[in-house]
Coordinates of C-alpha atoms in Angstrom, one line a residue:
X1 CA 79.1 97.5 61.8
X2 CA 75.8 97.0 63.9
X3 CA 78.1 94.4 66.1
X4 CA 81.1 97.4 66.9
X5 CA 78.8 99.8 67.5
X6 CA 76.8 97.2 70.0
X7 CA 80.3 96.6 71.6
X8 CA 81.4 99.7 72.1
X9 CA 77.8 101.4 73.6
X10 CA 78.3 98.6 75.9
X11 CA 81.6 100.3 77.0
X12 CA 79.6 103.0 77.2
X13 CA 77.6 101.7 79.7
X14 CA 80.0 99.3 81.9
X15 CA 82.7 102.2 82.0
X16 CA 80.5 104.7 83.3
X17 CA 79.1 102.6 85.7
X18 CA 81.9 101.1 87.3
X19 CA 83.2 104.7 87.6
X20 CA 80.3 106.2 89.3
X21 CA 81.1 103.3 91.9
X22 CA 84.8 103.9 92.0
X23 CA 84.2 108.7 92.4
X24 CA 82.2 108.3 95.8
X25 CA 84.8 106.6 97.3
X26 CA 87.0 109.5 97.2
X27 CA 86.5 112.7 99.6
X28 CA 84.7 115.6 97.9
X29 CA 81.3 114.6 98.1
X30 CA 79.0 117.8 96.0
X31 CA 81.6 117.4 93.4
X32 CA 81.4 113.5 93.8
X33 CA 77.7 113.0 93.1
X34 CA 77.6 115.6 90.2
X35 CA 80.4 113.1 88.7
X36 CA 78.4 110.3 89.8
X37 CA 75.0 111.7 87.9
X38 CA 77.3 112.5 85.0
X39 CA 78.3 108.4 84.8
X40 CA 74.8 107.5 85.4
X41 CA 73.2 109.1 82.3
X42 CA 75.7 108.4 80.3
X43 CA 74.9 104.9 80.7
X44 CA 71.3 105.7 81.1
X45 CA 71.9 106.5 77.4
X46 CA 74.0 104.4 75.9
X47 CA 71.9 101.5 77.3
X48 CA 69.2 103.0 75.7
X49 CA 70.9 103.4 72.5
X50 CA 71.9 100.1 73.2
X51 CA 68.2 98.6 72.5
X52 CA 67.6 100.9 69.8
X53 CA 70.3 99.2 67.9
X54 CA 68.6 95.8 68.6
X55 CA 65.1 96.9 67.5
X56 CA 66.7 97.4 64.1
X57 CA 67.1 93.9 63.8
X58 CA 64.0 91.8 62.6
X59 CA 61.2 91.3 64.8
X60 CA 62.3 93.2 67.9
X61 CA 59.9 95.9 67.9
X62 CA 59.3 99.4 67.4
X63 CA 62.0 101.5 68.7
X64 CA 59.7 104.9 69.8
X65 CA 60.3 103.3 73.7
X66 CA 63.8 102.7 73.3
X67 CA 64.8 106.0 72.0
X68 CA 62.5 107.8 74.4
X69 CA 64.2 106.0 76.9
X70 CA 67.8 106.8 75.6
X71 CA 67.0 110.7 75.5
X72 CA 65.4 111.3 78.5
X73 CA 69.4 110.1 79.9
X74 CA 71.2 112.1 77.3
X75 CA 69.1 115.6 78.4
X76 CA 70.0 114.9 81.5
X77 CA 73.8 115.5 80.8
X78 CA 73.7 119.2 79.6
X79 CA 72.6 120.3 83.3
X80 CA 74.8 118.0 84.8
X81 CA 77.7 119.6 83.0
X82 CA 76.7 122.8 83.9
X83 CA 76.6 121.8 87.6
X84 CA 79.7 120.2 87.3
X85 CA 81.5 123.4 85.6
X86 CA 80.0 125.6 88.4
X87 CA 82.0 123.6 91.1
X88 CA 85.0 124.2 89.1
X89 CA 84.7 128.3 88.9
X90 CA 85.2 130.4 91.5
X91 CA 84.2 133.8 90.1
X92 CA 80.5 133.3 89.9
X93 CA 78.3 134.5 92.5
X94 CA 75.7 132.8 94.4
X95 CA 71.9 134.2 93.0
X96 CA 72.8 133.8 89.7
X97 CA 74.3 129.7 90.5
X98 CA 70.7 129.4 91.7
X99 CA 68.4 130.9 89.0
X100 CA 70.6 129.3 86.2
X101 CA 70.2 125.7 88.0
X102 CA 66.6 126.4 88.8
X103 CA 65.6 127.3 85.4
X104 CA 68.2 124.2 84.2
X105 CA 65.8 122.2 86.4
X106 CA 62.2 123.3 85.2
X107 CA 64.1 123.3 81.5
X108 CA 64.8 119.4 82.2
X109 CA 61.4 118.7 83.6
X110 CA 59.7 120.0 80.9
X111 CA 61.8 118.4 78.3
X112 CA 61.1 114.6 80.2
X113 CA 57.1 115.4 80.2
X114 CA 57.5 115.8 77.0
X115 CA 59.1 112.6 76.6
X116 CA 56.6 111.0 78.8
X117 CA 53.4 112.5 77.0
X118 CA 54.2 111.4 73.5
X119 CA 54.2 115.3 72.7
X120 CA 54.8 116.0 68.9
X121 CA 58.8 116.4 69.2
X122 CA 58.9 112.6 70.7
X123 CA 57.2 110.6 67.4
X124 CA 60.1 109.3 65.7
X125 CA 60.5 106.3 63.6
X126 CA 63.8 104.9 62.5
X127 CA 64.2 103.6 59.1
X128 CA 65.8 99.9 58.5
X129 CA 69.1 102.4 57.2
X130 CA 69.4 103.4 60.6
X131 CA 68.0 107.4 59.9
X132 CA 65.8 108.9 62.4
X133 CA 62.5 110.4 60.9
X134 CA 60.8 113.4 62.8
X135 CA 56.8 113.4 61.9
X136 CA 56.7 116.6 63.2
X137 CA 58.5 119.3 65.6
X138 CA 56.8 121.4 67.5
X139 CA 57.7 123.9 70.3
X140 CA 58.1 121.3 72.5
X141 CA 60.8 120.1 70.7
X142 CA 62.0 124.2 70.2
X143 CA 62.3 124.8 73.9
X144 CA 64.4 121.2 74.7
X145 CA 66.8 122.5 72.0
X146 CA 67.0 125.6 73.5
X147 CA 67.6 123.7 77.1
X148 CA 70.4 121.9 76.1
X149 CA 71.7 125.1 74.1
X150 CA 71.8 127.4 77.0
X151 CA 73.1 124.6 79.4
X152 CA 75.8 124.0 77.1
X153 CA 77.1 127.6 75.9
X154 CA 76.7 128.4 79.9
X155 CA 79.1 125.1 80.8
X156 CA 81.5 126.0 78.4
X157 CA 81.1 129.7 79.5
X158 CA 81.8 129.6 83.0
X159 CA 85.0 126.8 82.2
X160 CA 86.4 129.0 79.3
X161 CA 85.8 132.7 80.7
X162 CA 89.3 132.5 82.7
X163 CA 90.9 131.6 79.5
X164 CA 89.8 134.4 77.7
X165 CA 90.6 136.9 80.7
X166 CA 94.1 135.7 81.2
X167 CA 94.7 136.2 77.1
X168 CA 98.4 136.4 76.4
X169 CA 99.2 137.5 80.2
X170 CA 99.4 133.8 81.3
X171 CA 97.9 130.4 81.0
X172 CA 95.0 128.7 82.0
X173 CA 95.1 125.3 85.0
X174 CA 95.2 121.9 83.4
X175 CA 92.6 121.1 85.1
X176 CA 90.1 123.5 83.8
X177 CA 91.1 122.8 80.3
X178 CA 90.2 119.0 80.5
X179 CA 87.2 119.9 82.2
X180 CA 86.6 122.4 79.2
X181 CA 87.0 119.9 77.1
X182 CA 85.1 117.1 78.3
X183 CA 82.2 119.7 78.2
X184 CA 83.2 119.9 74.7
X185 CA 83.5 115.9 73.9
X186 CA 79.8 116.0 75.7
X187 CA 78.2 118.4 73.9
X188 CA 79.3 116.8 70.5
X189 CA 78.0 113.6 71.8
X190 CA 74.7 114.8 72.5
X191 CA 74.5 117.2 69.2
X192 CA 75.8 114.0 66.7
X193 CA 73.2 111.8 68.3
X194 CA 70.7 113.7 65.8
X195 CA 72.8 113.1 62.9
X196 CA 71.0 110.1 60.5
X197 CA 74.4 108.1 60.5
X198 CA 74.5 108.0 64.2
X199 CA 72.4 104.8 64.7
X200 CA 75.1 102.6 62.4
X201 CA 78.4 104.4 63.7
X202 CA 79.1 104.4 67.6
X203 CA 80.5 108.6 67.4
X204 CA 78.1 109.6 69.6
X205 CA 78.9 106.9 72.2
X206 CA 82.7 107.1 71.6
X207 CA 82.3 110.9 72.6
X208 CA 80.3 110.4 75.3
X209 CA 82.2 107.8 76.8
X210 CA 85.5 109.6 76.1
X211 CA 83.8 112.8 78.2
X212 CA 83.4 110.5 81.1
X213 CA 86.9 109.0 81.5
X214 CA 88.1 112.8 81.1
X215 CA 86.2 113.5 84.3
X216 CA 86.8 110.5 86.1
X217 CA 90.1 111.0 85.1
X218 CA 90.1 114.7 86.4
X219 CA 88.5 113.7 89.6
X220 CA 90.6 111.0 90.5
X221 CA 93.7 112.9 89.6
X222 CA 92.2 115.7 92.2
X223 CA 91.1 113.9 95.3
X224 CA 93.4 110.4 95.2
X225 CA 96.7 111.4 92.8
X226 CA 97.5 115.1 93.5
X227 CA 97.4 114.2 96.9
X228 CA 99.6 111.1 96.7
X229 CA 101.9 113.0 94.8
X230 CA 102.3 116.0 97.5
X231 CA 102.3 113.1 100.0
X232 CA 105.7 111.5 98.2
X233 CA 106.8 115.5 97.9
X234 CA 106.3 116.6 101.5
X235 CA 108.3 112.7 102.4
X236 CA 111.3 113.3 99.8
X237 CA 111.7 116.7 101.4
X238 CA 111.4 115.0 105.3
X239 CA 113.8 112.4 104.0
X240 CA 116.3 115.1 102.9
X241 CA 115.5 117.1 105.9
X242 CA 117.1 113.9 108.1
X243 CA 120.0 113.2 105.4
X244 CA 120.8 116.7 107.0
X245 CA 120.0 116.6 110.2
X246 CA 122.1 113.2 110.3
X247 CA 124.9 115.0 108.7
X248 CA 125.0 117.8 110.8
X249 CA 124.8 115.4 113.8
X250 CA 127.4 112.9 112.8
X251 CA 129.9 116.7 112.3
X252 CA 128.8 117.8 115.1
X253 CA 129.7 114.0 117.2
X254 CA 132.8 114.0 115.4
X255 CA 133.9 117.4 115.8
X256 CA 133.5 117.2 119.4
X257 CA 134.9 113.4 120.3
X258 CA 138.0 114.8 118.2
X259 CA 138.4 117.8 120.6
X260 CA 137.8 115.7 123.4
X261 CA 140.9 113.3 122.7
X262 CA 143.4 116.0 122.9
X263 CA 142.9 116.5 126.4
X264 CA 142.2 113.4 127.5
X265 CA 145.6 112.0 125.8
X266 CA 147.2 114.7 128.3
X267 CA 145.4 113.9 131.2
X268 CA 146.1 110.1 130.1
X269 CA 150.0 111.0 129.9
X270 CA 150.5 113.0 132.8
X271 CA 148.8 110.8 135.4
X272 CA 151.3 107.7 133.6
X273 CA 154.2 110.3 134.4
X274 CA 153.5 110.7 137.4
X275 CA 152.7 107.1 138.1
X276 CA 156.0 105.8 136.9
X277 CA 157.4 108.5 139.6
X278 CA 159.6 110.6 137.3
X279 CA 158.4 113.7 139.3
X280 CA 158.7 111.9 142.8
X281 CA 157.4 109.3 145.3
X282 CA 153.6 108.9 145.1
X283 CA 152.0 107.2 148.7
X284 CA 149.7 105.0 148.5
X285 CA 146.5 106.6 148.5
X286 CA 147.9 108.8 145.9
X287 CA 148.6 105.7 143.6
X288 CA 145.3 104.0 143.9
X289 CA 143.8 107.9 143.2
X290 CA 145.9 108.4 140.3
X291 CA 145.5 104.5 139.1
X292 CA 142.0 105.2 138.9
X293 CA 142.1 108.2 137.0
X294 CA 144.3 106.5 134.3
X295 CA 141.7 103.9 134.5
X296 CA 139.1 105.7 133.9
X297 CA 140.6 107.9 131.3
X298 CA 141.6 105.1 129.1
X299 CA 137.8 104.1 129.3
X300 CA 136.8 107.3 128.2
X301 CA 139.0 107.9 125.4
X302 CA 137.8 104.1 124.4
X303 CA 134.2 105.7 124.2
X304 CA 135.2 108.8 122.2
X305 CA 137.3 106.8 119.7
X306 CA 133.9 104.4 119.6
X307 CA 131.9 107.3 118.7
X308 CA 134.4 109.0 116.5
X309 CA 134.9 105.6 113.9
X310 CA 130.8 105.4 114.0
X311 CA 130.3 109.4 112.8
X312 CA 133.2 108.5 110.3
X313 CA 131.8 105.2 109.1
X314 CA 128.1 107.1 108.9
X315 CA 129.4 109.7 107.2
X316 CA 131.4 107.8 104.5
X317 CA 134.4 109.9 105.8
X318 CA 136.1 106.6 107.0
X319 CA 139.4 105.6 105.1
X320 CA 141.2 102.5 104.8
X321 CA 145.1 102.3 104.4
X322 CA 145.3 98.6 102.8
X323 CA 148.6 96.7 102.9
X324 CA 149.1 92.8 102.3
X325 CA 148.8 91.6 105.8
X326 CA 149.6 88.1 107.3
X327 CA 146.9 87.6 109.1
X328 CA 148.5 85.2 111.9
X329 CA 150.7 88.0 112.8
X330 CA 148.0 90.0 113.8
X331 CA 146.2 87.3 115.8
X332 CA 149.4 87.1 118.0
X333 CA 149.2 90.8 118.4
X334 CA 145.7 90.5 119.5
X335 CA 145.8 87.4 121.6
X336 CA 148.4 89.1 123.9
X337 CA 146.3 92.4 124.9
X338 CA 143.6 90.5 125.4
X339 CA 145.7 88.3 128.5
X340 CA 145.6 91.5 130.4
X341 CA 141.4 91.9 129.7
X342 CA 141.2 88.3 131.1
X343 CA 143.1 88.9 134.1
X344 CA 142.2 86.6 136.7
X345 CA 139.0 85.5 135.7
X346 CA 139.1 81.5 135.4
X347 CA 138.9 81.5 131.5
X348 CA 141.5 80.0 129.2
X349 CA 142.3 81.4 125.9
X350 CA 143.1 78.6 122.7
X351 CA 144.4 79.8 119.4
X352 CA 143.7 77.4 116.7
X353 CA 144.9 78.9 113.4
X354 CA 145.8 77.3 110.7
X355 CA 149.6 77.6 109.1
X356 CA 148.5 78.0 105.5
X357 CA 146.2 81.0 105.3
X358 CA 146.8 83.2 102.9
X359 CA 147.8 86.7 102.7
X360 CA 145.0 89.6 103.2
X361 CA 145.0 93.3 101.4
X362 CA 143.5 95.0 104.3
X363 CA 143.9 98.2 107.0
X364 CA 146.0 96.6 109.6
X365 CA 144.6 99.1 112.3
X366 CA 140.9 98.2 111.4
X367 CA 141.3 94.6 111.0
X368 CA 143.2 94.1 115.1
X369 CA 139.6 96.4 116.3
X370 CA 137.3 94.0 114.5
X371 CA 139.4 91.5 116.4
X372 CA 140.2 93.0 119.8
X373 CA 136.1 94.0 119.7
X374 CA 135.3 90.7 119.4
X375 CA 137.7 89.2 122.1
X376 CA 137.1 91.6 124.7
X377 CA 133.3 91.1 124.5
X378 CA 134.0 87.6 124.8
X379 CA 135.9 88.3 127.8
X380 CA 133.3 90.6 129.2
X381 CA 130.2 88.2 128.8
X382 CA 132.6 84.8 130.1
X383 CA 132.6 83.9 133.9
X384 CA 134.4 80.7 133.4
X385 CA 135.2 78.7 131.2
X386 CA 137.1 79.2 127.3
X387 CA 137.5 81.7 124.2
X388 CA 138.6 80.2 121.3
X389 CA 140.2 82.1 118.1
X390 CA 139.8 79.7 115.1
X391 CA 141.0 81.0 111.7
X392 CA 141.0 79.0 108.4
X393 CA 141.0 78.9 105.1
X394 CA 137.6 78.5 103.0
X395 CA 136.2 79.5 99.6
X396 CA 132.8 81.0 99.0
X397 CA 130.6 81.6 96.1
X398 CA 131.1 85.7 94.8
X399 CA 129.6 87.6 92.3
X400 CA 132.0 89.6 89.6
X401 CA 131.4 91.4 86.3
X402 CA 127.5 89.5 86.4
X403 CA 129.3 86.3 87.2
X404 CA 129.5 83.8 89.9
X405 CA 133.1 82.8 90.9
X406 CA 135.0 80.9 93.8
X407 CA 136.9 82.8 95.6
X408 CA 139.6 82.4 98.8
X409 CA 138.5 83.6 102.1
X410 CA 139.9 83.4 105.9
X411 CA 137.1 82.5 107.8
X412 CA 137.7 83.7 111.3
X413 CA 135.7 82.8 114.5
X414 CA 135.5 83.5 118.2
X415 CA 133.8 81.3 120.7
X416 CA 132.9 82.0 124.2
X417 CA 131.3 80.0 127.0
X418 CA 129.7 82.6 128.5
X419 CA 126.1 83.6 128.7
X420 CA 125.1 83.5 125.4
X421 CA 122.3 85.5 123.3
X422 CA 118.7 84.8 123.0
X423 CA 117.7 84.1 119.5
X424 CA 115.1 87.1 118.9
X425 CA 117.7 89.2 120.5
X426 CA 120.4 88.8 118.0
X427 CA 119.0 91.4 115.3
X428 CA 120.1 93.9 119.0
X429 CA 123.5 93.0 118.8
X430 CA 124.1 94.9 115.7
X431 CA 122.5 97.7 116.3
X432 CA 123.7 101.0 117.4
X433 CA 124.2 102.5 121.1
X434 CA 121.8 99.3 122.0
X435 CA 122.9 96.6 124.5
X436 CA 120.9 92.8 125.0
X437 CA 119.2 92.6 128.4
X438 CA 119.8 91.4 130.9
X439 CA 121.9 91.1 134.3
X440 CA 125.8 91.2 133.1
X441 CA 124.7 92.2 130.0
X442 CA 123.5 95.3 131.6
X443 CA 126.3 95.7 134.1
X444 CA 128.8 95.6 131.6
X445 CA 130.1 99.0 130.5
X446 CA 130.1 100.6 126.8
X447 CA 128.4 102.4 124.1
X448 CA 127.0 99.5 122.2
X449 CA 129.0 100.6 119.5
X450 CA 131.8 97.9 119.5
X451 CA 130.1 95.3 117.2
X452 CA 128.2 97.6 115.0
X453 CA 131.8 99.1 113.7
X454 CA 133.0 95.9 113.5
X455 CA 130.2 94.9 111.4
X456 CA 131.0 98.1 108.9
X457 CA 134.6 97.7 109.1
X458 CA 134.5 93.9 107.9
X459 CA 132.0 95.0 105.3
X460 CA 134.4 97.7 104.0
X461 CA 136.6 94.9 103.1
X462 CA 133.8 92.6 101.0
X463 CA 133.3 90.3 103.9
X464 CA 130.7 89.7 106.7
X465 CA 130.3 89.4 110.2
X466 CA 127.3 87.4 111.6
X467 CA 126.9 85.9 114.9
X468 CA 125.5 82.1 116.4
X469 CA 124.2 81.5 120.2
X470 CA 122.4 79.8 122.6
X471 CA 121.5 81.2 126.0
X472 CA 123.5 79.7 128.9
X473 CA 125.8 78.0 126.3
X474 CA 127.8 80.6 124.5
X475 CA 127.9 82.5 121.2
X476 CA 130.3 82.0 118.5
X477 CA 131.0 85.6 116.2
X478 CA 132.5 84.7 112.1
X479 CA 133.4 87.0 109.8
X480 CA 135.2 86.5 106.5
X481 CA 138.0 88.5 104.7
X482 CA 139.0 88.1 100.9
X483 CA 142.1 86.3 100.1
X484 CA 144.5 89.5 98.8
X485 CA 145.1 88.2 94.7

């Protein structure tokens, strides 16, 4: 028994002290030292109480120092729990906070002299059974008693008195009932240290200790976890805040490039009417005017579409219509168009597509953009030189139902020889309204959208787009689509 209670009065004194260490670290500093004097005696104590244990022992000595030593930490903690309930209140005024802690302090003074002088109330001797034998108690010892009393009933006073105002109208903070009740564990602490059974059983020490995590626990909570927790409150609420701002944007984009198309697929139509010289002969100024305005108009209604598929895609709102697709058939499609965006740049265009590639469940629209996207950037980034569409069969490593599983993909690639992309630049490819530096990279015209939706729209079909290049050699853009099956 004399071994637990050795073990846990050490406790006693390691946890308090490495508490006092952790409190001032945090930001209220009155209320941090009145914690910090709290941790402090109550290791001042229980270190005391630590060598009166030992003295029991044979041959260790007489324990009058020890215990002398032990009390003058434990009277100590009744005006530090005072203190410490004063900081917490906020309905007691000023004069009396001063005389209370004033007479607290002369209260403690005297009961430490006492100590000091080997006054009546201090000559003790402990028994081999561990009981603590008064030879007499005087009114030294009456006035310490009292001390402690008053510091107490006041503590538990000033923490309680809201409590008993509020009655059955309302409750009473959290806070202020742990702190209430820490008071509490305290003052039993310091009252079963007198009882004779005190010096073989660890109560005392267990209730002492268990007032000091309460604290530490209250002050921590205060200055380093209630403001952690409003921290992650006021960032949930700025997250939600931009969930609805983005919404509102993305309606907003969308609503807008939709009402722009309807007049630009007019102004798009009419200029080809008049082109094609249904309503007349055009000269030719008027041509060239009007040839650049249909230009220009398909250019434009290329940007709003960009914008459009990006809110839609942002916003979830984007639907595919899936079909089984043969997958050459589009490449032909594709292939063609883009012989009018080479025009008569020195660039050759190879197809190299293999006859066995299987079918694809997939949106036929979506599928020839990723495509088209991918060629005309080619084409835009190329002086000289080749593209090449490559598109083969391959099988790659998927996970289904928690289990790993081969699976048939068409691995489709596009090379260029143009100028190529620098390798820390490649993470700017893929993002939004964001073009790569540099000369022709700058002079080229376009959101920055085009490979970001291709991106999502290859994704939205469980495959993936990524991208290989060296600058001044070309790039080379894969993605994969699952085998339809």
């Amino acid at each position: 028994m004399l071994a637990i209670s050795l073990v846990v009065k050490l406790l006693g004194i390691a946890l308090p002290l490495g508490l006092a260490f952790l409190i001032p670290l945090q930001t209220r500093r009155r209320l941090n030292w009145l914690f910090c004097a709290f941790m402090l005696a109550v290791a001042w104590w229980n270190a005391g109480m630590v060598m009166l244990n030992l003295t029991l022992l044979p041959g260790l000595g007489h324990p009058d120092l020890w215990l002398r030593l032990s009390l003058a930490g434990l009277l100590a903690v009744p005006l530090i729990v005072y203190g410490l309930s004063l900081e917490k209140s906020e309905r007691i005024g000023a004069d009396f906070r001063r005389a209370t802690i004033v007479a607290g302090l002369l209260g403690l003074l005297a009961a430490w002299i006492g100590l000091l002088k080997g006054t009546d109330w201090s000559r003790v001797y402990v028994t081999s059974e561990g009981i603590v034998v008064h030879y007499k108690a005087g009114a030294w010892l009456f006035m310490t008693l009292v001390y402690c009393l008053a510091c107490f009933a006041l503590a538990e006073g000033v923490l309680l008195w809201p409590l008993y105002q509020v009655g059955a109208k309302g409750g009473m903070a959290r806070s202020k009932l742990l702190f209430a009740s820490g008071g509490a564990l305290a003052i039993l602490g310091s009252v079963s240290t007198g009882l004779p059974m005190t010096y073989r059983y660890p109560l005392n020490s267990i209730l002492m200790t268990g007032a000091a995590l309460v604290y530490a626990y209250l002050i921590l909570e205060e200055q380093l976890l209630n403001p952690w927790r409003e921290l992650n409150r006021e960032l949930a609420a700025t997250r939600e805040k931009l969930k609805e701002a983005e919404r509102l944007k993305n309606e907003f984009v969308a609503t807008i490039s939709h009402e722009m198309r309807t007049p630009l697929n007019s102004i798009i139509g009419f200029t080809k009417i008049i082109l094609n010289e249904i309503d007349g002969p055009l000269t030719e100024a008027q041509r060239t005017d009007l040839t650049a305005i249909y230009s220009s108009s398909q250019h434009l209604l290329s940007l709003v579409n960009d914008v459009l598929d990006f809110t839609k895609i942002a916003a979830g709102k984007m639907e595919l219509h899936k079909e089984r697709l043969d997958f050459r058939e589009i490449v032909v499609g594709v292939m063609s168009t883009t012989l009018a965006l080479v025009g008569d740049k020195d660039i050759e265009l190879i197809e190299e597509v293999d006859e066995n590639l299987p079918t694809i469940y997939a949106d036929r629209v979506r599928i020839r953009q990723v495509i088209l996207n991918l060629l005309s950037n080619a084409v835009k980034f190329t002086k000289e030189g080749s593209i090449t569409l490559r598109a083969k069969r391959i099988t790659e490593e998927v996970e289904l139902d928690g289990q790993r599983r081969s699976m048939p993909f068409i691995l489709c690639s596009i090379t260029d020889t143009g100028i190529g992309i620098a390798e820390e630049d490649i993470p700017i490819v893929f993002a939004e309204f964001r073009q790569v530096d540099g000369s022709i990279a700058r002079q080229a015209e376009g959101t920055g959208l085009g490979l970001p939706i291709s991106k999502r729209l290859v994704e939205m079909h469980g495959g993936r787009l990524w991208v290989e290049s060296k600058v001044g050699v070309g790039s080379t853009f894969y993605f994969t689509l699952p085998a339809s099956g």
